mmCIF file of C-alpha atoms in Angstrom:
data_model
loop_
_atom_site.group_PDB
_atom_site.id
_atom_site.type_symbol
_atom_site.label_atom_id
_atom_site.label_comp_id
_atom_site.label_asym_id
_atom_site.label_seq_id
_atom_site.Cartn_x
_atom_site.Cartn_y
_atom_site.Cartn_z
ATOM 1 C CA CYS A 586 85.447 25.782 29.220
ATOM 2 C CA GLU A 587 84.526 27.429 25.658
ATOM 3 C CA LYS A 588 88.019 25.976 24.021
ATOM 4 C CA CYS A 589 87.304 22.747 25.669
ATOM 5 C CA GLY A 590 83.995 22.134 24.777
ATOM 6 C CA GLN A 591 82.888 22.066 28.323
ATOM 7 C CA TRP A 592 79.197 23.009 27.670
ATOM 8 C CA GLN A 593 78.183 21.792 30.941
ATOM 9 C CA LEU A 594 80.623 23.709 32.880
ATOM 10 C CA ALA A 595 80.025 26.731 30.920
ATOM 11 C CA LEU A 596 76.555 26.938 31.730
ATOM 12 C CA SER A 597 76.895 26.184 35.156
ATOM 13 C CA PHE A 598 79.066 29.029 35.928
ATOM 14 C CA LEU A 599 76.380 31.325 33.673
ATOM 15 C CA ASP A 600 74.053 30.237 35.847
ATOM 16 C CA VAL A 601 75.996 30.606 39.488
ATOM 17 C CA MET A 602 76.895 34.159 38.190
ATOM 18 C CA PRO A 603 73.641 36.064 39.344
ATOM 19 C CA ARG A 604 73.551 34.081 43.018
ATOM 20 C CA ARG A 605 76.793 35.901 43.287
ATOM 21 C CA LYS A 606 75.613 39.147 42.017
ATOM 22 C CA ILE A 607 77.376 39.263 38.972
ATOM 23 C CA VAL A 608 76.028 40.414 36.091
ATOM 24 C CA PRO A 609 76.648 38.507 32.876
ATOM 25 C CA ASP A 610 77.365 40.249 29.850
ATOM 26 C CA LEU A 611 77.418 39.571 26.376
ATOM 27 C CA ILE A 612 80.969 37.885 26.183
ATOM 28 C CA CYS A 613 79.633 35.756 28.993
ATOM 29 C CA TYR A 614 76.535 34.505 26.951
ATOM 30 C CA ASN A 615 79.050 34.382 23.906
ATOM 31 C CA SER A 616 81.174 32.152 25.632
ATOM 32 C CA ALA A 617 78.795 29.965 26.856
ATOM 33 C CA ILE A 618 77.146 29.732 23.268
ATOM 34 C CA SER A 619 80.367 28.987 21.922
ATOM 35 C CA ALA A 620 80.720 26.183 24.551
ATOM 36 C CA CYS A 621 77.424 24.886 23.310
ATOM 37 C CA ASP A 622 78.474 25.202 19.832
ATOM 38 C CA ALA A 623 81.833 22.919 20.461
ATOM 39 C CA GLY A 624 79.629 20.417 22.204
ATOM 40 C CA ARG A 625 76.962 20.319 19.547
ATOM 41 C CA GLN A 626 73.794 21.242 21.971
ATOM 42 C CA TRP A 627 72.462 23.248 19.433
ATOM 43 C CA GLN A 628 69.094 23.664 21.062
ATOM 44 C CA LEU A 629 71.108 24.729 24.345
ATOM 45 C CA ALA A 630 72.731 27.789 21.844
ATOM 46 C CA MET A 631 69.348 28.737 20.607
ATOM 47 C CA ARG A 632 67.988 28.751 24.349
ATOM 48 C CA LEU A 633 71.063 31.171 25.205
ATOM 49 C CA LEU A 634 70.797 33.231 22.045
ATOM 50 C CA ASN A 635 67.035 33.954 22.955
ATOM 51 C CA LYS A 636 67.819 34.524 26.640
ATOM 52 C CA ILE A 637 70.395 37.377 25.399
ATOM 53 C CA VAL A 638 67.223 38.836 23.968
ATOM 54 C CA GLU A 639 65.232 38.414 27.209
ATOM 55 C CA VAL A 640 67.779 40.293 29.271
ATOM 56 C CA ASP A 641 67.652 43.193 26.761
ATOM 57 C CA ILE A 642 71.351 42.679 25.758
ATOM 58 C CA LEU A 643 72.080 43.066 22.244
ATOM 59 C CA PRO A 644 73.315 39.954 20.387
ATOM 60 C CA SER A 645 76.385 40.443 18.103
ATOM 61 C CA GLU A 646 77.535 38.788 14.993
ATOM 62 C CA VAL A 647 79.746 36.369 17.217
ATOM 63 C CA SER A 648 76.155 35.483 18.972
ATOM 64 C CA PHE A 649 74.362 34.423 15.888
ATOM 65 C CA ASN A 650 77.282 32.905 14.339
ATOM 66 C CA ALA A 651 78.169 30.630 17.095
ATOM 67 C CA ALA A 652 74.441 29.695 17.535
ATOM 68 C CA MET A 653 74.563 28.808 13.785
ATOM 69 C CA SER A 654 77.550 26.907 13.911
ATOM 70 C CA ALA A 655 75.759 24.833 16.546
ATOM 71 C CA CYS A 656 73.056 24.297 14.107
ATOM 72 C CA GLN A 657 75.277 23.358 10.918
ATOM 73 C CA LYS A 658 77.287 20.610 13.444
ATOM 74 C CA CYS A 659 73.838 19.344 13.992
ATOM 75 C CA SER A 660 72.409 19.219 10.444
ATOM 76 C CA GLU A 661 69.647 22.058 11.283
ATOM 77 C CA TRP A 662 69.704 23.687 8.256
ATOM 78 C CA GLN A 663 66.098 25.045 8.531
ATOM 79 C CA MET A 664 67.216 26.945 11.801
ATOM 80 C CA SER A 665 70.327 28.081 10.463
ATOM 81 C CA LEU A 666 68.596 29.584 7.578
ATOM 82 C CA SER A 667 65.802 31.426 10.176
ATOM 83 C CA LEU A 668 69.028 32.871 12.048
ATOM 84 C CA LEU A 669 70.530 34.053 8.905
ATOM 85 C CA SER A 670 67.173 35.916 8.034
ATOM 86 C CA LEU A 671 66.618 37.099 11.628
ATOM 87 C CA MET A 672 70.241 39.014 11.604
ATOM 88 C CA PRO A 673 68.996 41.977 9.884
ATOM 89 C CA GLN A 674 66.014 42.356 11.859
ATOM 90 C CA VAL A 675 68.291 43.402 14.742
ATOM 91 C CA GLN A 676 70.612 45.687 12.575
ATOM 92 C CA LEU A 677 73.366 42.648 12.504
ATOM 93 C CA ARG A 678 74.703 41.742 9.157
ATOM 94 C CA PRO A 679 75.750 38.478 8.158
ATOM 95 C CA ASP A 680 79.327 37.926 7.413
ATOM 96 C CA LYS A 681 81.304 35.416 5.317
ATOM 97 C CA ILE A 682 81.165 33.087 8.506
ATOM 98 C CA SER A 683 77.798 33.313 8.770
ATOM 99 C CA TRP A 684 76.984 32.457 5.257
ATOM 100 C CA ASN A 685 79.428 29.335 5.477
ATOM 101 C CA SER A 686 77.655 27.959 8.194
ATOM 102 C CA VAL A 687 74.555 27.888 6.679
ATOM 103 C CA ILE A 688 75.670 26.724 3.380
ATOM 104 C CA SER A 689 77.642 23.856 5.242
ATOM 105 C CA ALA A 690 74.524 23.307 7.068
ATOM 106 C CA CYS A 691 72.513 22.387 4.085
ATOM 107 C CA GLU A 692 75.494 20.519 2.717
ATOM 108 C CA ARG A 693 75.187 18.392 5.568
ATOM 109 C CA SER A 694 71.607 17.794 5.643
ATOM 110 C CA GLY A 695 71.411 16.622 1.896
ATOM 111 C CA GLN A 696 70.388 20.360 0.823
ATOM 112 C CA TRP A 697 72.639 20.268 -2.014
ATOM 113 C CA LYS A 698 70.811 22.534 -4.625
ATOM 114 C CA LEU A 699 69.895 25.194 -2.061
ATOM 115 C CA ALA A 700 73.400 24.966 -0.632
ATOM 116 C CA LEU A 701 74.871 25.947 -4.069
ATOM 117 C CA GLN A 702 72.200 28.660 -4.120
ATOM 118 C CA MET A 703 73.295 30.242 -1.180
ATOM 119 C CA MET A 704 76.761 30.307 -2.381
ATOM 120 C CA SER A 705 75.645 32.152 -5.721
ATOM 121 C CA MET A 706 73.732 34.871 -3.568
ATOM 122 C CA MET A 707 77.332 35.662 -1.421
ATOM 123 C CA PRO A 708 78.344 38.240 -4.318
ATOM 124 C CA GLU A 709 75.424 40.260 -4.021
ATOM 125 C CA MET A 710 76.311 40.581 -0.166
ATOM 126 C CA SER A 711 79.846 41.981 -1.357
ATOM 127 C CA LEU A 712 80.925 38.705 0.440
ATOM 128 C CA ARG A 713 83.537 36.582 -1.639
ATOM 129 C CA ALA A 714 83.655 32.814 -1.281
ATOM 130 C CA ASP A 715 86.789 31.308 0.960
ATOM 131 C CA VAL A 716 88.057 27.976 0.939
ATOM 132 C CA VAL A 717 85.593 26.778 3.596
ATOM 133 C CA THR A 718 82.728 28.211 1.313
ATOM 134 C CA PHE A 719 84.261 26.188 -1.478
ATOM 135 C CA GLY A 720 84.608 23.122 0.456
ATOM 136 C CA ALA A 721 81.111 22.952 1.563
ATOM 137 C CA ALA A 722 79.932 23.704 -1.985
ATOM 138 C CA LEU A 723 82.166 20.871 -3.215
ATOM 139 C CA SER A 724 80.689 18.152 -0.651
ATOM 140 C CA ALA A 725 77.138 19.570 -1.974
ATOM 141 C CA TYR A 726 78.185 18.331 -5.465
ATOM 142 C CA GLU A 727 79.165 15.362 -3.906
ATOM 143 C CA LYS A 728 76.092 14.658 -2.535
ATOM 144 C CA GLY A 729 74.047 15.605 -5.413
ATOM 145 C CA GLY A 730 76.128 13.149 -7.760
ATOM 146 C CA GLN A 731 77.281 16.415 -9.891
ATOM 147 C CA TRP A 732 81.013 15.289 -10.622
ATOM 148 C CA GLN A 733 81.758 17.330 -13.625
ATOM 149 C CA GLN A 734 80.568 20.814 -11.471
ATOM 150 C CA ALA A 735 82.524 19.492 -8.729
ATOM 151 C CA LEU A 736 85.818 19.287 -10.927
ATOM 152 C CA SER A 737 85.280 22.560 -12.623
ATOM 153 C CA LEU A 738 84.510 24.416 -9.259
ATOM 154 C CA LEU A 739 87.810 22.873 -8.182
ATOM 155 C CA ASN A 740 89.790 24.274 -10.951
ATOM 156 C CA SER A 741 88.367 27.713 -10.766
ATOM 157 C CA MET A 742 89.604 27.925 -7.459
ATOM 158 C CA ALA A 743 93.071 30.543 -7.903
ATOM 159 C CA PRO A 744 95.794 28.652 -6.428
ATOM 160 C CA ALA A 745 96.969 32.231 -5.224
ATOM 161 C CA SER A 746 94.035 33.634 -3.586
ATOM 162 C CA THR A 747 92.032 30.855 -2.650
ATOM 163 C CA PRO A 748 94.071 27.550 -2.872
ATOM 164 C CA PRO A 749 92.101 24.511 -2.384
ATOM 165 C CA ASN A 750 92.970 22.461 0.826
ATOM 166 C CA ALA A 751 92.735 18.566 1.452
ATOM 167 C CA ILE A 752 88.766 19.204 2.509
ATOM 168 C CA CYS A 753 88.288 20.360 -1.293
ATOM 169 C CA TYR A 754 89.828 17.685 -3.037
ATOM 170 C CA SER A 755 88.528 14.973 -0.532
ATOM 171 C CA ALA A 756 85.061 16.161 -1.916
ATOM 172 C CA CYS A 757 85.912 16.475 -5.371
ATOM 173 C CA MET A 758 87.969 13.002 -5.582
ATOM 174 C CA SER A 759 84.426 11.591 -3.781
ATOM 175 C CA ALA A 760 82.431 13.130 -6.693
ATOM 176 C CA CYS A 761 84.533 11.438 -9.164
ATOM 177 C CA GLU A 762 84.656 8.224 -7.709
ATOM 178 C CA LYS A 763 81.167 8.250 -7.043
ATOM 179 C CA GLY A 764 80.491 9.485 -10.420
ATOM 180 C CA GLY A 765 82.330 6.164 -11.964
ATOM 181 C CA HIS A 766 85.237 8.046 -13.100
ATOM 182 C CA TRP A 767 88.057 6.694 -10.363
ATOM 183 C CA GLU A 768 90.808 7.688 -12.796
ATOM 184 C CA THR A 769 90.105 11.309 -12.338
ATOM 185 C CA ALA A 770 90.008 10.590 -8.618
ATOM 186 C CA LEU A 771 93.309 9.428 -8.138
ATOM 187 C CA SER A 772 94.805 12.074 -10.749
ATOM 188 C CA LEU A 773 93.530 14.687 -8.006
ATOM 189 C CA PHE A 774 95.221 12.572 -5.442
ATOM 190 C CA ALA A 775 98.435 12.613 -7.289
ATOM 191 C CA LEU A 776 98.122 16.670 -8.404
ATOM 192 C CA MET A 777 97.564 17.692 -4.611
ATOM 193 C CA GLN A 778 100.986 15.882 -3.688
ATOM 194 C CA GLU A 779 102.284 17.636 -6.954
ATOM 195 C CA ARG A 780 101.554 20.618 -4.859
ATOM 196 C CA GLN A 781 102.835 19.860 -1.781
ATOM 197 C CA LEU A 782 99.298 19.452 -0.200
ATOM 198 C CA LEU A 783 99.402 16.439 2.289
ATOM 199 C CA PRO A 784 96.413 13.959 1.762
ATOM 200 C CA ASP A 785 94.462 13.651 5.093
ATOM 201 C CA LEU A 786 92.432 10.304 5.719
ATOM 202 C CA VAL A 787 89.737 10.946 4.040
ATOM 203 C CA CYS A 788 91.508 11.611 0.801
ATOM 204 C CA PHE A 789 93.411 8.391 1.546
ATOM 205 C CA GLU A 790 90.034 6.650 1.828
ATOM 206 C CA THR A 791 88.813 8.003 -0.915
ATOM 207 C CA ALA A 792 91.665 7.451 -3.324
ATOM 208 C CA ILE A 793 91.512 3.405 -2.076
ATOM 209 C CA ALA A 794 87.942 3.516 -3.052
ATOM 210 C CA ALA A 795 88.547 4.478 -6.460
ATOM 211 C CA CYS A 796 91.190 1.787 -6.540
ATOM 212 C CA GLY A 797 88.868 -0.666 -5.809
ATOM 213 C CA ALA A 798 86.390 0.864 -8.261
ATOM 214 C CA GLY A 799 88.962 0.682 -11.016
ATOM 215 C CA LYS A 800 90.434 -2.858 -9.966
ATOM 216 C CA GLN A 801 93.604 -1.872 -8.481
ATOM 217 C CA TRP A 802 93.980 -3.665 -5.472
ATOM 218 C CA GLN A 803 97.997 -3.288 -5.766
ATOM 219 C CA SER A 804 97.185 0.349 -5.661
ATOM 220 C CA ALA A 805 94.575 -0.138 -2.679
ATOM 221 C CA LEU A 806 96.766 -2.131 -1.007
ATOM 222 C CA GLY A 807 100.079 0.726 -1.025
ATOM 223 C CA LEU A 808 97.725 3.020 -0.207
ATOM 224 C CA LEU A 809 96.581 1.541 2.971
ATOM 225 C CA ARG A 810 100.108 0.940 4.125
ATOM 226 C CA ARG A 811 100.794 5.025 3.626
ATOM 227 C CA ILE A 812 98.172 5.747 6.070
ATOM 228 C CA PRO A 813 100.290 5.884 9.150
ATOM 229 C CA GLU A 814 102.341 8.419 7.135
ATOM 230 C CA LEU A 815 99.541 10.608 8.866
ATOM 231 C CA ALA A 816 100.308 9.637 12.474
ATOM 232 C CA VAL A 817 97.402 7.616 12.429
ATOM 233 C CA HIS A 818 96.069 3.972 12.158
ATOM 234 C CA PRO A 819 93.793 2.670 9.629
ATOM 235 C CA GLY A 820 90.113 2.712 11.100
ATOM 236 C CA LEU A 821 86.972 1.198 10.295
ATOM 237 C CA ILE A 822 86.298 3.020 6.891
ATOM 238 C CA SER A 823 90.400 2.424 5.743
ATOM 239 C CA TYR A 824 89.793 -1.435 6.118
ATOM 240 C CA ASN A 825 86.358 -1.407 4.661
ATOM 241 C CA VAL A 826 87.253 0.596 1.399
ATOM 242 C CA ALA A 827 90.450 -1.453 0.970
ATOM 243 C CA LEU A 828 88.758 -4.991 1.643
ATOM 244 C CA ASP A 829 86.386 -3.961 -1.288
ATOM 245 C CA ALA A 830 89.359 -3.808 -3.443
ATOM 246 C CA LEU A 831 91.314 -6.909 -1.847
ATOM 247 C CA GLN A 832 88.215 -9.386 -1.290
ATOM 248 C CA ASP A 833 89.218 -11.213 -4.579
ATOM 249 C CA VAL A 834 92.697 -11.684 -4.513
ATOM 250 C CA PRO A 835 94.783 -13.722 -1.586
ATOM 251 C CA GLN A 836 96.288 -10.564 0.005
ATOM 252 C CA GLY A 837 92.560 -9.851 1.186
ATOM 253 C CA ALA A 838 92.433 -12.393 3.603
ATOM 254 C CA ALA A 839 95.494 -11.427 5.314
ATOM 255 C CA ILE A 840 94.359 -7.840 5.525
ATOM 256 C CA PHE A 841 91.525 -9.138 7.055
ATOM 257 C CA ARG A 842 92.872 -10.898 9.728
ATOM 258 C CA GLU A 843 95.184 -8.267 10.016
ATOM 259 C CA ALA A 844 91.930 -6.093 11.031
ATOM 260 C CA ILE A 845 90.353 -8.526 13.320
ATOM 261 C CA GLU A 846 93.864 -8.261 14.936
ATOM 262 C CA HIS A 847 93.540 -4.546 15.434
ATOM 263 C CA GLN A 848 90.173 -4.970 16.752
ATOM 264 C CA VAL A 849 88.852 -2.712 13.667
ATOM 265 C CA TYR A 850 85.694 -5.118 13.996
ATOM 266 C CA PRO A 851 85.246 -5.647 18.059
ATOM 267 C CA MET A 852 81.380 -6.368 17.730
ATOM 268 C CA ILE A 853 82.069 -9.416 14.809
ATOM 269 C CA PHE A 854 81.063 -12.422 17.364
ATOM 270 C CA GLY A 855 79.514 -10.380 19.705
ATOM 271 C CA GLY A 856 80.601 -13.062 22.584
ATOM 272 C CA ALA A 857 79.372 -15.772 20.521
ATOM 273 C CA TYR A 858 81.473 -17.554 17.810
ATOM 274 C CA HIS A 859 78.763 -19.310 16.306
ATOM 275 C CA ARG A 860 77.187 -15.840 15.347
ATOM 276 C CA LEU A 861 78.986 -13.676 13.309
ATOM 277 C CA ASP A 862 77.657 -10.167 13.030
ATOM 278 C CA LEU A 863 78.319 -8.246 9.753
ATOM 279 C CA HIS A 864 76.572 -4.990 10.973
ATOM 280 C CA GLU A 865 79.477 -2.266 10.131
ATOM 281 C CA LEU A 866 81.224 -4.280 7.343
ATOM 282 C CA SER A 867 81.534 -3.097 3.618
ATOM 283 C CA PRO A 868 80.558 -5.817 1.025
ATOM 284 C CA GLY A 869 84.160 -6.755 0.593
ATOM 285 C CA ALA A 870 84.926 -7.126 3.980
ATOM 286 C CA ALA A 871 82.134 -9.255 4.599
ATOM 287 C CA ALA A 872 82.431 -11.379 1.683
ATOM 288 C CA LEU A 873 86.136 -11.859 3.396
ATOM 289 C CA ALA A 874 84.673 -12.392 7.061
ATOM 290 C CA VAL A 875 82.200 -14.811 5.715
ATOM 291 C CA ARG A 876 84.766 -17.241 3.776
ATOM 292 C CA TRP A 877 87.043 -16.911 6.737
ATOM 293 C CA TRP A 878 84.260 -17.642 9.408
ATOM 294 C CA LEU A 879 83.180 -20.962 7.451
ATOM 295 C CA ALA A 880 86.543 -22.420 6.590
ATOM 296 C CA GLU A 881 88.376 -21.505 10.285
ATOM 297 C CA ILE A 882 86.123 -20.992 13.067
ATOM 298 C CA VAL A 883 83.002 -23.106 11.772
ATOM 299 C CA PRO A 884 84.666 -26.421 11.731
ATOM 300 C CA HIS A 885 86.240 -25.944 15.054
ATOM 301 C CA LEU A 886 82.470 -25.463 16.343
ATOM 302 C CA LEU A 887 81.331 -28.720 14.724
ATOM 303 C CA ALA A 888 83.944 -30.458 15.974
ATOM 304 C CA ARG A 889 82.941 -29.594 19.920
ATOM 305 C CA PRO A 890 80.625 -32.515 21.986
ATOM 306 C CA ARG A 891 78.002 -30.790 21.930
ATOM 307 C CA PRO A 892 78.073 -28.406 18.803
ATOM 308 C CA PRO A 893 75.506 -25.555 18.058
ATOM 309 C CA HIS A 894 71.927 -26.642 16.399
ATOM 310 C CA SER A 895 72.438 -23.406 14.388
ATOM 311 C CA LEU A 896 74.873 -20.750 12.949
ATOM 312 C CA TYR A 897 73.905 -17.130 12.246
ATOM 313 C CA ILE A 898 75.018 -14.469 9.912
ATOM 314 C CA ILE A 899 73.419 -11.312 11.024
ATOM 315 C CA THR A 900 73.591 -8.432 8.109
ATOM 316 C CA GLY A 901 72.017 -5.779 9.793
ATOM 317 C CA ARG A 902 69.545 -4.081 12.295
ATOM 318 C CA ARG A 903 65.913 -3.227 11.330
ATOM 319 C CA LYS A 904 64.397 0.093 12.757
ATOM 320 C CA ASP A 905 60.859 0.338 12.809
ATOM 321 C CA LYS A 906 60.588 -1.920 10.552
ATOM 322 C CA GLN A 907 62.816 -0.826 8.216
ATOM 323 C CA VAL A 908 66.071 -2.405 7.230
ATOM 324 C CA ASP A 909 69.201 -0.344 7.731
ATOM 325 C CA GLU A 910 71.700 0.310 4.834
ATOM 326 C CA ASP A 911 74.022 -2.233 6.568
ATOM 327 C CA ASP A 912 71.474 -5.021 5.852
ATOM 328 C CA ALA A 913 70.127 -3.818 1.967
ATOM 329 C CA VAL A 914 73.963 -3.725 1.131
ATOM 330 C CA VAL A 915 75.685 -6.673 2.599
ATOM 331 C CA ARG A 916 72.619 -9.272 2.626
ATOM 332 C CA PRO A 917 72.652 -10.292 -1.245
ATOM 333 C CA VAL A 918 76.679 -10.311 -0.830
ATOM 334 C CA VAL A 919 76.004 -12.770 1.969
ATOM 335 C CA HIS A 920 73.082 -15.064 -0.029
ATOM 336 C CA ASP A 921 74.923 -15.092 -3.172
ATOM 337 C CA LEU A 922 77.807 -16.434 -1.353
ATOM 338 C CA LEU A 923 76.542 -18.992 0.480
ATOM 339 C CA ASP A 924 74.457 -20.063 -2.546
ATOM 340 C CA SER A 925 77.941 -20.506 -4.494
ATOM 341 C CA PHE A 926 79.286 -22.881 -2.009
ATOM 342 C CA GLY A 927 76.118 -25.352 -2.257
ATOM 343 C CA LEU A 928 75.184 -23.900 1.493
ATOM 344 C CA PRO A 929 71.128 -24.341 2.371
ATOM 345 C CA TRP A 930 70.106 -21.269 4.640
ATOM 346 C CA GLN A 931 67.089 -19.796 5.938
ATOM 347 C CA ALA A 932 66.328 -16.076 6.182
ATOM 348 C CA LEU A 933 65.765 -14.429 9.518
ATOM 349 C CA ARG A 934 62.814 -12.610 8.514
ATOM 350 C CA LYS A 935 61.802 -11.096 11.572
ATOM 351 C CA SER A 936 63.936 -11.890 14.262
ATOM 352 C CA LEU A 937 66.802 -14.392 16.376
ATOM 353 C CA PRO A 938 65.460 -17.161 18.211
ATOM 354 C CA LYS A 939 64.621 -15.972 22.018
ATOM 355 C CA GLU A 940 67.764 -17.691 23.478
ATOM 356 C CA GLU A 941 69.955 -15.942 21.243
ATOM 357 C CA GLN A 942 68.844 -12.728 22.394
ATOM 358 C CA ALA A 943 69.960 -12.439 25.782
ATOM 359 C CA GLY A 944 72.363 -9.734 26.183
ATOM 360 C CA LYS A 945 71.886 -8.201 23.189
ATOM 361 C CA VAL A 946 70.512 -4.907 22.033
ATOM 362 C CA ASP A 947 67.733 -4.683 19.130
ATOM 363 C CA ASP A 948 68.056 -8.458 18.541
ATOM 364 C CA ASP A 949 64.557 -8.706 18.270
ATOM 365 C CA LYS A 950 65.245 -6.652 15.198
ATOM 366 C CA THR A 951 68.265 -8.615 13.557
ATOM 367 C CA GLY A 952 68.238 -9.476 9.685
ATOM 368 C CA GLY A 953 70.200 -12.047 8.531
ATOM 369 C CA VAL A 954 70.409 -15.813 7.761
ATOM 370 C CA ARG A 955 70.422 -19.001 9.591
ATOM 371 C CA LEU A 956 72.481 -22.318 9.152
ATOM 372 C CA ASP A 957 71.734 -25.631 10.443
ATOM 373 C CA SER A 958 75.034 -27.216 11.538
ATOM 374 C CA LYS A 959 73.708 -30.576 10.726
ATOM 375 C CA THR A 960 73.949 -29.997 7.196
ATOM 376 C CA LEU A 961 77.366 -28.748 7.286
ATOM 377 C CA ASP A 962 80.683 -30.665 6.339
ATOM 378 C CA ALA A 963 83.644 -29.271 8.446
ATOM 379 C CA GLN A 964 85.993 -30.711 6.256
ATOM 380 C CA TYR A 965 83.900 -29.315 3.003
ATOM 381 C CA LEU A 966 84.036 -25.561 4.982
ATOM 382 C CA ARG A 967 87.956 -25.960 5.429
ATOM 383 C CA ARG A 968 88.343 -26.223 1.463
ATOM 384 C CA LEU A 969 86.474 -22.903 0.821
ATOM 385 C CA ASN A 970 89.596 -21.153 2.445
ATOM 386 C CA MET A 971 91.038 -20.176 -0.911
ATOM 387 C CA PHE A 972 93.457 -17.752 0.762
ATOM 388 C CA GLN A 973 95.965 -19.920 2.534
#
């Protein structure tokens, strides 16, 4: 159960044992906590840890480490810190696994300064940072926009004792790319291959994003084509970063159609061709989607005996009166594109009309624009397709 992440089954076995007059020991509880860790059930893991104390069993380092790992996976950094501080009170010495869990929890939660502070304290505990520690610290620098520090830390990793892995390289590459140093990111991508280290999917996607930042669309396309070397197919992020790099060249339209054929964006129509849903699309992918939809889909809608009165472009979802990240990034791209085409549009400031909400979740909180079909000319729209 623990190895397969079957936390429900593990808890069921633990619950049945007393009924069959079998007293669970520490190993049983630790296995159950580890199963909760694998299933990202941090609250249940904490309850089991408390249960160990209630039944007068002394928890071990394994007990605490499994609980902290569950908290780390769910970005519960404060709970991870509490567990770390609690271990000495029960005569347990936090080990490297304990510290790595807390550092990773802080990094995942955006507490990047605290994560780096925790790493700096490890030598005081006679603990030496390993590749997991370095990977978490590099991710912390990346989240903090500290690309120079990330690069320095990566270079400090001794090739013999602590060689950087793909996670370390991808975090440093991302820090450099976000810091505007795309050339450095691509140099790191080349360096890891020189050192016979196989890039993972995140490394490829980060390198493609760096190509986009540097207007190196040919390289971006080449990297996209290399992803199957990993025995995986390019996914949502892969196509999004690639289309950001390819949006201004004819090859971009072909790659976008390829993404549609591979169902990378399965909800782009939501069952209705007069509504284009750009949720989860990057700015480049969104621009290509709008151009393709206007030039190849909308003319067919207008040719129907009863064309739709209104057409909608959905740019994101609103939650609690706040626009989500997709809407904030994609919305200005759509507005500028429609303006450049000379097409009149109206902003959806509150919601879709009720007749458009049927069967859609959260449509009452949709952000986007409305186009009046009476103002659209099919021949003009077809000419918008510059990538034929």
